[in-house]
Coordinates of C-alpha atoms in Angstrom, one line a residue:
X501 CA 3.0 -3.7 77.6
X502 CA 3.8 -6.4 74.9
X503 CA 1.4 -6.5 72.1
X504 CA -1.3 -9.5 72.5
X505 CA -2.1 -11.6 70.3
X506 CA -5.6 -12.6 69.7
X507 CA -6.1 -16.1 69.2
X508 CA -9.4 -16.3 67.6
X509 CA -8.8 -13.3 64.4
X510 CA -11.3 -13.5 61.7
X511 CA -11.0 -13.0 58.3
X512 CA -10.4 -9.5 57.3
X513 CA -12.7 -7.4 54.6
X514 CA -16.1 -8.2 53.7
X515 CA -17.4 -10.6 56.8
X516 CA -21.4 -10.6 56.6
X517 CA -23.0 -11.3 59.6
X518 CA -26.6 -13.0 59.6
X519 CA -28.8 -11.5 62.3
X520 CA -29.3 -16.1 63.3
X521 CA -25.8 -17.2 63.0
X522 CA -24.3 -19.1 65.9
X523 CA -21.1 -17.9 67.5
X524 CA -18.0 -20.2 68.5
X525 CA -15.9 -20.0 70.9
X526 CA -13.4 -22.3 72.0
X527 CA -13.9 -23.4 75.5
X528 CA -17.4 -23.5 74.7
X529 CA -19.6 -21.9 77.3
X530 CA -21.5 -23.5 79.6
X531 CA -24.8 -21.7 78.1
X532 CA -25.9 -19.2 75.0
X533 CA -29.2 -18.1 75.0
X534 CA -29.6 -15.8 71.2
X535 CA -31.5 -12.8 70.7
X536 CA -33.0 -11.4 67.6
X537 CA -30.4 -9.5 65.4
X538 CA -27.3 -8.3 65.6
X539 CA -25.3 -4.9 67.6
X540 CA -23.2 -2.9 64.9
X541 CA -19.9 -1.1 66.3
X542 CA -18.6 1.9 63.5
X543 CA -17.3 4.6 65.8
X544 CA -14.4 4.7 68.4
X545 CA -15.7 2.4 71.7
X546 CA -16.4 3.7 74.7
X547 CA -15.2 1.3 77.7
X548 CA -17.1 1.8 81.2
X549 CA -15.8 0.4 84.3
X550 CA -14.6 0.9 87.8
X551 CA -11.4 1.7 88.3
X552 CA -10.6 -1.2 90.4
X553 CA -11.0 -2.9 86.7
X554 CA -8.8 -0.5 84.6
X555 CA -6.4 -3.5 83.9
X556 CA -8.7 -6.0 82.7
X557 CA -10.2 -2.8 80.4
X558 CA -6.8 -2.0 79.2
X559 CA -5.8 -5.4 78.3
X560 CA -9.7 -5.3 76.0
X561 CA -8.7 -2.1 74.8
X562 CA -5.0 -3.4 73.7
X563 CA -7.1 -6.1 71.8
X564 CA -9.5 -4.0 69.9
X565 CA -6.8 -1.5 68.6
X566 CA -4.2 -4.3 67.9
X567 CA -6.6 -6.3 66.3
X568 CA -9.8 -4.5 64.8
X569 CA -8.1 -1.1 64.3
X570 CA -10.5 0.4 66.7
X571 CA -10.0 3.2 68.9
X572 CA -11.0 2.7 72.1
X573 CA -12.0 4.9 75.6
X574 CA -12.2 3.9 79.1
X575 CA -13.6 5.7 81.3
X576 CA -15.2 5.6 85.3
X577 CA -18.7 4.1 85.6
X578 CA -21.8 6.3 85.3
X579 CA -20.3 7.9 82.0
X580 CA -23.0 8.2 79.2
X581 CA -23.3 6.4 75.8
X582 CA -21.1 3.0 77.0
X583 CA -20.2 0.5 74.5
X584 CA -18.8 -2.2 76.6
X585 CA -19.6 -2.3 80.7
X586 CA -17.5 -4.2 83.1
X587 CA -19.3 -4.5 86.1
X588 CA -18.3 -6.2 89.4
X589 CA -21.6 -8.0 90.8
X590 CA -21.9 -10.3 93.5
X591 CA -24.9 -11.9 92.4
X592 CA -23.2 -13.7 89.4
X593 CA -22.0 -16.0 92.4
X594 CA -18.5 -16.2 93.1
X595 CA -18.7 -20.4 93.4
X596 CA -16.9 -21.2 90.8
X597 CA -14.2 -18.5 90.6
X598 CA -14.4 -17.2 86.8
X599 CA -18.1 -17.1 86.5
X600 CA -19.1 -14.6 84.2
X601 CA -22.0 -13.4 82.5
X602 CA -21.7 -11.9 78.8
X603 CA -25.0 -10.0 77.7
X604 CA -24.9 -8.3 73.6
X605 CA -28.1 -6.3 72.7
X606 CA -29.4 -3.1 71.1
X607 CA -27.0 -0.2 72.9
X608 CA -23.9 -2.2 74.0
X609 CA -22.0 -4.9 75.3
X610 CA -21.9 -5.7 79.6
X611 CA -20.0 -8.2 81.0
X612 CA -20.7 -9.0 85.1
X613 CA -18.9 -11.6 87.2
X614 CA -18.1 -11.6 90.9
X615 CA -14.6 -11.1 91.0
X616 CA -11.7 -9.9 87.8
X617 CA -11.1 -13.0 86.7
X618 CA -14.7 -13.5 85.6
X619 CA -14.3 -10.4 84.0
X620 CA -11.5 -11.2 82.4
X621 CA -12.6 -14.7 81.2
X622 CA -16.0 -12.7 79.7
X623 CA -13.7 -10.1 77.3
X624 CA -12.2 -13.5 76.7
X625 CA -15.1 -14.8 74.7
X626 CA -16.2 -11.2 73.6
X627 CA -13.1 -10.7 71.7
X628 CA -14.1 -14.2 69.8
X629 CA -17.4 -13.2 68.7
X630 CA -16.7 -9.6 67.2
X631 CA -17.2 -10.0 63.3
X632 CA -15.1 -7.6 61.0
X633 CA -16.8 -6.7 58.3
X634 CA -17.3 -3.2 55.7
X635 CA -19.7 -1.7 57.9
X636 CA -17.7 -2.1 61.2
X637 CA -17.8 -4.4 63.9
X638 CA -20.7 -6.9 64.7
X639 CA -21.9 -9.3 66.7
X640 CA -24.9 -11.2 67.6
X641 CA -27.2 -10.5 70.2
X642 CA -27.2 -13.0 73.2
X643 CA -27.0 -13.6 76.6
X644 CA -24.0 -15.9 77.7
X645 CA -24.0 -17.8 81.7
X646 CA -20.2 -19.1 82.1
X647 CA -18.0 -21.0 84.5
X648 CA -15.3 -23.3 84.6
X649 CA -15.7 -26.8 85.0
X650 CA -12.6 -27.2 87.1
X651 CA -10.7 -24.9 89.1
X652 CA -6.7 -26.3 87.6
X653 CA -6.8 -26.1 84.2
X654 CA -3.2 -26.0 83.6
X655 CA -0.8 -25.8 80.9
X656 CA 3.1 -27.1 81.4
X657 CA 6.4 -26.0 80.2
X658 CA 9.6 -27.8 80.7
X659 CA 12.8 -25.4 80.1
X660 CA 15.4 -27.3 82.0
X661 CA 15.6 -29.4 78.5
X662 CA 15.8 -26.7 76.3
X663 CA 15.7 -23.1 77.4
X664 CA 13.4 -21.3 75.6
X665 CA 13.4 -17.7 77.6
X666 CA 11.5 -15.1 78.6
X667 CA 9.6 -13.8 75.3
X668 CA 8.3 -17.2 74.2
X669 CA 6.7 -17.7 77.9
X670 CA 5.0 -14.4 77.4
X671 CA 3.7 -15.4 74.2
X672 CA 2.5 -18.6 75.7
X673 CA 1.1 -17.2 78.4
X674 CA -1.6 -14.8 76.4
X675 CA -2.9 -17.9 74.7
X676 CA -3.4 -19.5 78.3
X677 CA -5.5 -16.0 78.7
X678 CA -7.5 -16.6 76.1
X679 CA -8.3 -20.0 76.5
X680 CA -9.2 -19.4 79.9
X681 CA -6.6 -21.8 81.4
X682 CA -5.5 -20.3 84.6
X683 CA -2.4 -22.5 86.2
X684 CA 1.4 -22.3 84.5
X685 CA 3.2 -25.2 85.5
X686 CA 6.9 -24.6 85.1
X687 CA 9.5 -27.1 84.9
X688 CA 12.7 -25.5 85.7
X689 CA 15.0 -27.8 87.5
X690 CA 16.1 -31.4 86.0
X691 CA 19.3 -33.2 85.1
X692 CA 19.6 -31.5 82.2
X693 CA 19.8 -27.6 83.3
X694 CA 18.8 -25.4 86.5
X695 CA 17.0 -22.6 85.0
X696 CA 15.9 -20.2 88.1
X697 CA 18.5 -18.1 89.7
X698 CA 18.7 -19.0 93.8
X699 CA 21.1 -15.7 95.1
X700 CA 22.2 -18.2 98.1
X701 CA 23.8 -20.6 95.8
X702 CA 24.8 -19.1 92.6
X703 CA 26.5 -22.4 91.4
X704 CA 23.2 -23.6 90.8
X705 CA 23.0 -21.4 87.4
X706 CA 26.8 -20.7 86.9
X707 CA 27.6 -24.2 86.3
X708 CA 23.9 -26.1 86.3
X709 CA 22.5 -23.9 83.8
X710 CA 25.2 -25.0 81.0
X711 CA 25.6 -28.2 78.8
X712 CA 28.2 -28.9 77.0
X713 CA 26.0 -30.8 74.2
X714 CA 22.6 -32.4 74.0
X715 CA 21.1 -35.6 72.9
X716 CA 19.4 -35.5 69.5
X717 CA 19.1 -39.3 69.0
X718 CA 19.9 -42.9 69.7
X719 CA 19.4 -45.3 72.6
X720 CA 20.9 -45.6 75.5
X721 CA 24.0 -47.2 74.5
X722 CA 24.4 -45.8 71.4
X723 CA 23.5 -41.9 72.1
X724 CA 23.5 -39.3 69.5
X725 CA 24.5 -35.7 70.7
X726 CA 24.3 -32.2 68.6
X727 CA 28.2 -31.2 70.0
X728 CA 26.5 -27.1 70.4
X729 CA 26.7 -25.9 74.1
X730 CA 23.7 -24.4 76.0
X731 CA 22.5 -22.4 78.7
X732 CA 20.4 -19.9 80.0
X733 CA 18.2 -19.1 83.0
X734 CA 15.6 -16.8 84.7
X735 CA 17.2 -14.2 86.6
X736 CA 14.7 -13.7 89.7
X737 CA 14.1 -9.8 88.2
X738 CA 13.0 -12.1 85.2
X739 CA 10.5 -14.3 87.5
X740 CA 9.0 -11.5 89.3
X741 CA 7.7 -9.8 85.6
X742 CA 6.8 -12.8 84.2
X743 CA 4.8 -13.6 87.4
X744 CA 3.7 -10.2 86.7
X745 CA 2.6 -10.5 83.4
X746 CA 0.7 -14.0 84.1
X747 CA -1.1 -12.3 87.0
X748 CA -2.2 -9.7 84.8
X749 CA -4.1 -12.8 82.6
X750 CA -5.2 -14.3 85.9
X751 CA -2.6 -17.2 85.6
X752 CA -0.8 -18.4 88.7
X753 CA 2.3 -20.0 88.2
X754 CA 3.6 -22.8 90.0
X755 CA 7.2 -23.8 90.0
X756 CA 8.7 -27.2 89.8
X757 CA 11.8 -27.7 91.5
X758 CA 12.6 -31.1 91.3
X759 CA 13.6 -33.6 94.0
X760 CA 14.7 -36.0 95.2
X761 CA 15.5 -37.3 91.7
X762 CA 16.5 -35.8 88.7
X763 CA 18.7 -34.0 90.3
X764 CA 22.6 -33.8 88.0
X765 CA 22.3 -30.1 87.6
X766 CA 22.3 -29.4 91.0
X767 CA 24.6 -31.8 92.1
X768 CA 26.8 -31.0 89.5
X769 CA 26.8 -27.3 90.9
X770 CA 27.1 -28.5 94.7
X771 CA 28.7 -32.1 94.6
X772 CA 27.9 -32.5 98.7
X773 CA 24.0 -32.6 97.8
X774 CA 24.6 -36.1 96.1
X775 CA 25.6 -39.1 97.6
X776 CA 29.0 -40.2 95.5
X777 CA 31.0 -37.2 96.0
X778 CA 31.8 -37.2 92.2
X779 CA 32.5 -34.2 90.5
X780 CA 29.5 -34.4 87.6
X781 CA 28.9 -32.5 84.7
X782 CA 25.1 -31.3 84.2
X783 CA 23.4 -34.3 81.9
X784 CA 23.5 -33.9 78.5
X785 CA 21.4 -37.4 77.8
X786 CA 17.9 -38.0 78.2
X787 CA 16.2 -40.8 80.3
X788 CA 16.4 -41.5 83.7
X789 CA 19.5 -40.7 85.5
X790 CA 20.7 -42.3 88.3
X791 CA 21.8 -39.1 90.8
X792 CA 19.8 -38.2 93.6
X793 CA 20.2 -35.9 96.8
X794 CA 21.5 -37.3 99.6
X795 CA 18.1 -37.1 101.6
X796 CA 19.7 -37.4 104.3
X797 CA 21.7 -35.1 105.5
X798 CA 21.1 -31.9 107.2
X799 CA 22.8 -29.8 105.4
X800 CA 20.9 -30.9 102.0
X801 CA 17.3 -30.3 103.9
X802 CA 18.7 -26.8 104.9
X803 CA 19.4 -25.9 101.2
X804 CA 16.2 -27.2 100.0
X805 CA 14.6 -24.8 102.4
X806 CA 16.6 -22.0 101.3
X807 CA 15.7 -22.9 97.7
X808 CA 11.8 -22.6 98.9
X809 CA 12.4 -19.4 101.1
X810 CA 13.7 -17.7 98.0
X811 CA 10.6 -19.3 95.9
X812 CA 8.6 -18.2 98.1
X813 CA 9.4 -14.6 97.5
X814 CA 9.1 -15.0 94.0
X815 CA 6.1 -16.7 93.5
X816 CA 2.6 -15.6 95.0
X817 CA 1.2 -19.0 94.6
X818 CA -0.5 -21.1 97.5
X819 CA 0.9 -24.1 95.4
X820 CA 4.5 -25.2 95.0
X821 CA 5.8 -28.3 93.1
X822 CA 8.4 -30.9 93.8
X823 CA 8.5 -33.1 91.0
X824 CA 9.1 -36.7 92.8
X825 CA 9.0 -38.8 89.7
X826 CA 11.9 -41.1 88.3
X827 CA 13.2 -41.5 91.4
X828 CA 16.3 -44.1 90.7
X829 CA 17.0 -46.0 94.1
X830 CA 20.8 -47.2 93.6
X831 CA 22.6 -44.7 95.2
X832 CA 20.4 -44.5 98.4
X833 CA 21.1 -48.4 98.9
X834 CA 24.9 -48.6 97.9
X835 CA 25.2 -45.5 100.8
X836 CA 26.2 -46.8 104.1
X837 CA 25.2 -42.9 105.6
X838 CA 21.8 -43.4 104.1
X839 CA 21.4 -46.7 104.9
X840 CA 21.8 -46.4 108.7
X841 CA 20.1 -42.9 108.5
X842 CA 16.8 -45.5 107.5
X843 CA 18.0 -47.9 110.0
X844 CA 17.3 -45.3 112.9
X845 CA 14.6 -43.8 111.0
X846 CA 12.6 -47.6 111.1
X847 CA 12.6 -47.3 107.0
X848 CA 12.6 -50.5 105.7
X849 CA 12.7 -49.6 102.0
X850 CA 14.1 -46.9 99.1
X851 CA 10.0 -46.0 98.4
X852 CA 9.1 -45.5 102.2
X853 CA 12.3 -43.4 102.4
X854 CA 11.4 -40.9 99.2
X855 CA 7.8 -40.9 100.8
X856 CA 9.3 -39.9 104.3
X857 CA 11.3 -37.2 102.5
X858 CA 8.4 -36.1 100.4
X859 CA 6.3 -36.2 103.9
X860 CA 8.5 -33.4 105.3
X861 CA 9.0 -31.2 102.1
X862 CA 5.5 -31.4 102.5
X863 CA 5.0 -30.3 106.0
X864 CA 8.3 -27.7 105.5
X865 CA 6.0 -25.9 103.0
X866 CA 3.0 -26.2 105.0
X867 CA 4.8 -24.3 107.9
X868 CA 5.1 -21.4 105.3
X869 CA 1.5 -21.4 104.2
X870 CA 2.1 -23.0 101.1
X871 CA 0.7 -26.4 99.8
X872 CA 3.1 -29.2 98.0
X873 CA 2.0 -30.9 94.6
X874 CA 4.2 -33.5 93.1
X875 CA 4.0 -36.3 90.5
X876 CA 1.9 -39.7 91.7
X877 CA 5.1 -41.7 92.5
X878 CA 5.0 -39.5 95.4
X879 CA 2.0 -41.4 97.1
X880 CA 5.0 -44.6 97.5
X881 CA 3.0 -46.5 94.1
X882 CA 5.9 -48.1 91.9
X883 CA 4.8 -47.1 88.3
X884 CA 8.4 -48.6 86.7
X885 CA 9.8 -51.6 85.9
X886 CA 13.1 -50.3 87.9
X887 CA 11.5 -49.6 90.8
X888 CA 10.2 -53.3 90.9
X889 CA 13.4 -54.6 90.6
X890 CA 15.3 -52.1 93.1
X891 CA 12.4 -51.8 95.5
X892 CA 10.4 -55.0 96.3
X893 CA 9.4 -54.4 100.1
X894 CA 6.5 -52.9 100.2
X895 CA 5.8 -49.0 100.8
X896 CA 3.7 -48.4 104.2
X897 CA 4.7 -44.9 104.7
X898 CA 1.3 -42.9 104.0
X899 CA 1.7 -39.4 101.8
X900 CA 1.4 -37.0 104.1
X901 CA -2.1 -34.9 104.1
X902 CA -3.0 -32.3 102.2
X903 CA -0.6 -32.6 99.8
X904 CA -1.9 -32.3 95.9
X905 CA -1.0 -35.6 93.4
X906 CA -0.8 -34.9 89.9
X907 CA -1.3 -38.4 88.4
X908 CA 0.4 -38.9 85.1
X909 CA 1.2 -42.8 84.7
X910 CA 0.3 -46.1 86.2
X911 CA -3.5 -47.8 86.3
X912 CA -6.2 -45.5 86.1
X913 CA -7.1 -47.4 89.1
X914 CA -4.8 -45.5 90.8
X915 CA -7.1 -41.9 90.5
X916 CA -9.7 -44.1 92.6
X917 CA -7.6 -45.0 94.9
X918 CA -5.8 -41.6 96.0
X919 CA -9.2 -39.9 95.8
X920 CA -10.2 -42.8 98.5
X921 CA -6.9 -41.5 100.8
X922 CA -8.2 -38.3 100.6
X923 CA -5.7 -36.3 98.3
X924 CA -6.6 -33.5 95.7
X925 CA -6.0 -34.8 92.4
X926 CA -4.9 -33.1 89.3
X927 CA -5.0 -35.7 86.3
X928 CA -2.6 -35.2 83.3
X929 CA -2.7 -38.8 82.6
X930 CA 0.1 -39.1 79.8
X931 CA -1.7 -41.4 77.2
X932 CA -3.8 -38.0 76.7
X933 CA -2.1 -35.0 78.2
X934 CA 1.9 -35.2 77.1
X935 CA 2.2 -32.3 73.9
X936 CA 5.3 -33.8 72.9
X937 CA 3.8 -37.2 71.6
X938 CA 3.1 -36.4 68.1
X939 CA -0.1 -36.2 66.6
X940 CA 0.1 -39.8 65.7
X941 CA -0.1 -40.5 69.6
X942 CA -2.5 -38.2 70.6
X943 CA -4.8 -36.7 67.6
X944 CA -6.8 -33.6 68.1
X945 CA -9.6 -36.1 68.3
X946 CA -8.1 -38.1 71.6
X947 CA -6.9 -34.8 73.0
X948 CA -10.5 -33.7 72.8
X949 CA -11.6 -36.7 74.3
X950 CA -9.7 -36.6 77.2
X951 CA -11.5 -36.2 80.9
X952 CA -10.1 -35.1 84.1
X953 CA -12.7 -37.3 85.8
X954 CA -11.8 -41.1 84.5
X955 CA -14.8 -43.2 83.4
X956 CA -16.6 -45.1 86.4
X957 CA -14.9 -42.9 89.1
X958 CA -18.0 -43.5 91.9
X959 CA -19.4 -39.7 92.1
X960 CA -18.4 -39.2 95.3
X961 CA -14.7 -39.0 94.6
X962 CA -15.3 -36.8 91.9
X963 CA -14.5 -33.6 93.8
X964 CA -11.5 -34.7 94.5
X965 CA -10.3 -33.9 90.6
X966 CA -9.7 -30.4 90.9
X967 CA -8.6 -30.3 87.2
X968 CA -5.9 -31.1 84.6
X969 CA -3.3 -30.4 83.1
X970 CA -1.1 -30.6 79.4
X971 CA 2.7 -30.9 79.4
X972 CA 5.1 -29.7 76.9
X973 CA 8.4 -31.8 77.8
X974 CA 11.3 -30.4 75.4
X975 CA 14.0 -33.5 75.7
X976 CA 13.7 -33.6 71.6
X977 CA 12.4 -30.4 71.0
X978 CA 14.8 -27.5 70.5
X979 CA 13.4 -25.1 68.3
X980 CA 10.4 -23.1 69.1
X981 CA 8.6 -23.8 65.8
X982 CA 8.8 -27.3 66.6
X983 CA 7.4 -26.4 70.0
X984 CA 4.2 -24.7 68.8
X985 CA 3.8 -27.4 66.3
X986 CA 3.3 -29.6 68.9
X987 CA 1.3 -27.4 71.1
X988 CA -1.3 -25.6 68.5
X989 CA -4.3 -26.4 67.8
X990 CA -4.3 -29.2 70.8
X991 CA -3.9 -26.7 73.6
X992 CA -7.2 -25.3 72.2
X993 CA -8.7 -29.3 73.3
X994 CA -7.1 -29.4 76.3
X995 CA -8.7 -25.7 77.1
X996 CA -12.3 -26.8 76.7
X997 CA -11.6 -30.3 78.3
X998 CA -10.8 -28.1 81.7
X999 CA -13.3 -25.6 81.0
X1000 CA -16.5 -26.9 79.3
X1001 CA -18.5 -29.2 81.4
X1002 CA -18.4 -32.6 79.4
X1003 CA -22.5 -32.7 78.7
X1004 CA -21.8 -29.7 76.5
X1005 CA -18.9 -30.8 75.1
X1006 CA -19.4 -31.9 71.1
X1007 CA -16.6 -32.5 69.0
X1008 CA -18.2 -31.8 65.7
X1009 CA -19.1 -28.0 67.3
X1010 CA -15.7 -27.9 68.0
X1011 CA -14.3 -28.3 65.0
X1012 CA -16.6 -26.0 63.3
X1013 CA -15.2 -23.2 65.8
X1014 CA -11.5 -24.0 64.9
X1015 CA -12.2 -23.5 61.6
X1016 CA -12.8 -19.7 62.7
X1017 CA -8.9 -19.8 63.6
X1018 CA -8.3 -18.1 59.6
X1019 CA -5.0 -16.8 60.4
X1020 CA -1.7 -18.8 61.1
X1021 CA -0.4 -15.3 63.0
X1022 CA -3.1 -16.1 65.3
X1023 CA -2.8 -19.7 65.6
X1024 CA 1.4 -20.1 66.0
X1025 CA 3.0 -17.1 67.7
X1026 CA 5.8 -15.5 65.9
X1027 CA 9.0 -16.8 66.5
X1028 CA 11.3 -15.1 64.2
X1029 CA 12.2 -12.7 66.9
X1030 CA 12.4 -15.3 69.7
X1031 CA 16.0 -17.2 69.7
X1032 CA 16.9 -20.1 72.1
X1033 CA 19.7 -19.0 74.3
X1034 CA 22.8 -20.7 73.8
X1035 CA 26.5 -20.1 75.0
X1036 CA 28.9 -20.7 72.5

């Protein structure tokens, strides 16, 4: 298994531990209740569980070796002289999923929840709290009651930009684990690259998968590009273990394959599923582009489906996302086929047509037991100035039900008024969320301060945030160290943001536990092994 990082490592050597010191741990829990003293750890560990838990024990084990030097055991329940129990009990309450409850005192360390992920999420904060010191391991006695806030506390990665491959995801993915976020949202289709391999059309990664250069400044009339050709992509051998491994963290990942817009790559592989016939190249420019898939035609519904089908094998998730943002309405209007297709459809305008589309991508994935997510323009609202000069009819096609929004631009106002509809909201709200504003934009401070629920949502909408998310869009950011710079330390805000319940949040507390982060290893991954693909 690949080594894991732990995210919170203290200082090595002398580290004294006072039997009344507070512990941190970023999220904060929802409760800490301290005994008297402290439980001292100076032989190999012994590591009781069920089997049924033998992964979640491995993955602690893995920890205490890499990172405290300490041999550790595990063995089946009812052995003598345990160090650390994992123990499945159904009276934690499995309402929230991830409740857990962390007890330290005299003779060990037990850690109960309801189901693994609990589990999981309580060796999460255990591995935070274990002092180093000359006399061995320590840590404080208390009693710790835990659960999530929200039930989506995601994290995002776009690759289509810039391909970043398969050991940097793995690297991201065991901080998710330790910050207890629990959804991977990734990006892998857009103008600029097609990133997942699709066996039924293998033009999608033989030709969309490669750019001959890429944008690295300038407007749009004056555009900069870097001349260096890239590619890469995620063979579905590649999905399947990195599904794998993010299962193993108790991370779902969703997919987003983007449609009908931002759509070059793909039509640049398959020049029938856009609307000019063209032969394109796959986008090496940023913004938004104007190519779209010709949404009506048979023949481009029956490869989206096939696209899905073979998502569908790949990914275990109930959830699967379409993108639906940007959506440029030239093409549909200049199109005599798409124009009578909306004439017989009783369309009467480019946003009621996307929402039509949208409406049966949505019910196409609810005939396969899946669930469709996809950015807020898909609800028909015209967040950009383009749309209100293509599009000025208004939209009265209504989204179709059950489908998720995840909310990222427009008036908050626009939360309240989806929640009213009746849609499952998932607010990354860009002012806050996007990691690839600099820390000008968003400070540690305002990324701290951000809320899934928006101030003055009346409380009876407020179950209708199921959580939030952080995006890490790559347009401008090519290297992987520039990547983590932008990421660290505010994925540890977002973390407690989605976790922490917002009465117990405290800024001030939180800075006092990032100030246990002492080593950078812990903090950034290690990139100097981890190389962008390119094709030269």
């Amino acid at each position: 298994m690949k080594k894991i990082y732990l995210l919170f490592i203290l200082l090595l050597g002398c580290y004294p531990v006072l039997a009344q010191q507070k512990v941190f741990i970023i999220p904060a829990p929802q409760t800490i209740e301290y005994g008297k003293g402290q439980l001292v750890w100076n032989a190999p560990l012994n590591i009781v569980c069920s089997s049924d838990l033998f992964d979640e024990a491995n993955l602690l084990k893995e920890c205490l070796i890499n990172d405290y030097k300490s041999a550790s055991f595990i063995n089946k329940t009812g052995t003598k002289n345990a160090d650390i129990t994992l123990t499945i009990d159904n009276k934690i309450g499995s309402e929230p999923t991830g409740a857990y409850e962390l007890i330290i005192h005299s003779k060990g360390v037990n850690i109960k929840a309801a189901e693994k992920s609990g589990i999981y999420y309580g060796i999460q904060s255990l591995l935070q709290i274990i002092h180093k010191g000359e006399s061995g391991l320590a840590l404080r006695k208390l009693t710790i009651k835990d659960f999530p806030a929200f039930q989506w506390r995601a994290f995002m990665l776009d690759e289509s930009r810039n391909f970043k491959g398969k050991e940097v995801v793995e690297e991201l993915l065991d901080r998710m684990g330790r910050l207890k976020m629990n959804i991977f949202h990734w990006h892998l289709t857009d103008d600029q690259g097609w990133r997942i391999e699709i066996k039924k059309y293998p033009e999608l990664t033989k030709i969309g998968s490669y750019r001959d250069s890429t944008q690295i400044g300038g407007g749009i009339k004056n555009r900069i590009y870097d001349g260096i050709p890239q590619s890469g992509f995620y063979t579905q051998k590649d999905i399947k273990e990195i599904v794998k491994y993010a299962n193993e963290r108790h991370i779902t990942v969703i997919p987003e394959i983007e449609m009908p817009g931002h759509a070059t790559a793909a039509v640049a592989a398959y020049p029938w599923l856009g609307l000019t016939g063209d032969s394109l190249k796959v986008s090496c420019s940023w913004g938004t582009n104007y190519n779209v898939f010709n949404v009506a035609s048979p023949r481009v519904m029956q490869f989206i489906e096939d696209v899905i089908d073979e998502l569908i094998t790949l990914f275990p998730s109930s959830v699967i996302h379409v993108g639906g943002d940007e959506v440029r309405y030239d093409q549909w209007e200049k199109s005599d086929y798409v124009q009578e297709y909306m004439k017989e459809n009783k369309i009467f305008s480019p946003s009621d047509l996307q929402v039509q589309f949208t409406n049966r991508i949505s019910n196409l994935i609810k005939s396969k037991g899946k669930r469709m997510i996809g950015w807020n323009e898909i609800t028909g609202e015209k967040l950009h100035d383009f749309q209100l000069n293509e599009d000025k009819n208004e939209t009265i096609q209504k989204l179709a039900d059950g489908t998720i929004v995840q909310f990222w631009k427009g008036d908050i106002g626009l939360i309240q008024k989806t929640a009213e509809k009746g849609y499952d909201i998932v607010n990354s709200f860009h002012e806050y969320t996007y990691l690839d504003y600099d820390n000008n934009q968003i400070p540690l401070e305002k990324a701290y301060a951000f809320s899934p629920v928006p101030e003055g949502l009346p409380a009876h909408l407020r179950t209708k945030i199921v959580g939030g998310g952080c995006q890490m869009w790559s347009e401008y950011i090519p290297s992987v160290e520039e990547m983590y710079g932008k990421i660290f330390p505010r994925i540890t805000a977002y973390a407690e943001c989605f976790w922490t319940l917002p009465q117990n949040k405290n800024y001030k507390r939180f800075e006092q536990s990032l100030s246990y982060l002492k080593s950078n290893a812990a903090i950034y991954p290690q990139t100097n092994k981890v190389q962008v693909k390119t094709k030269k």
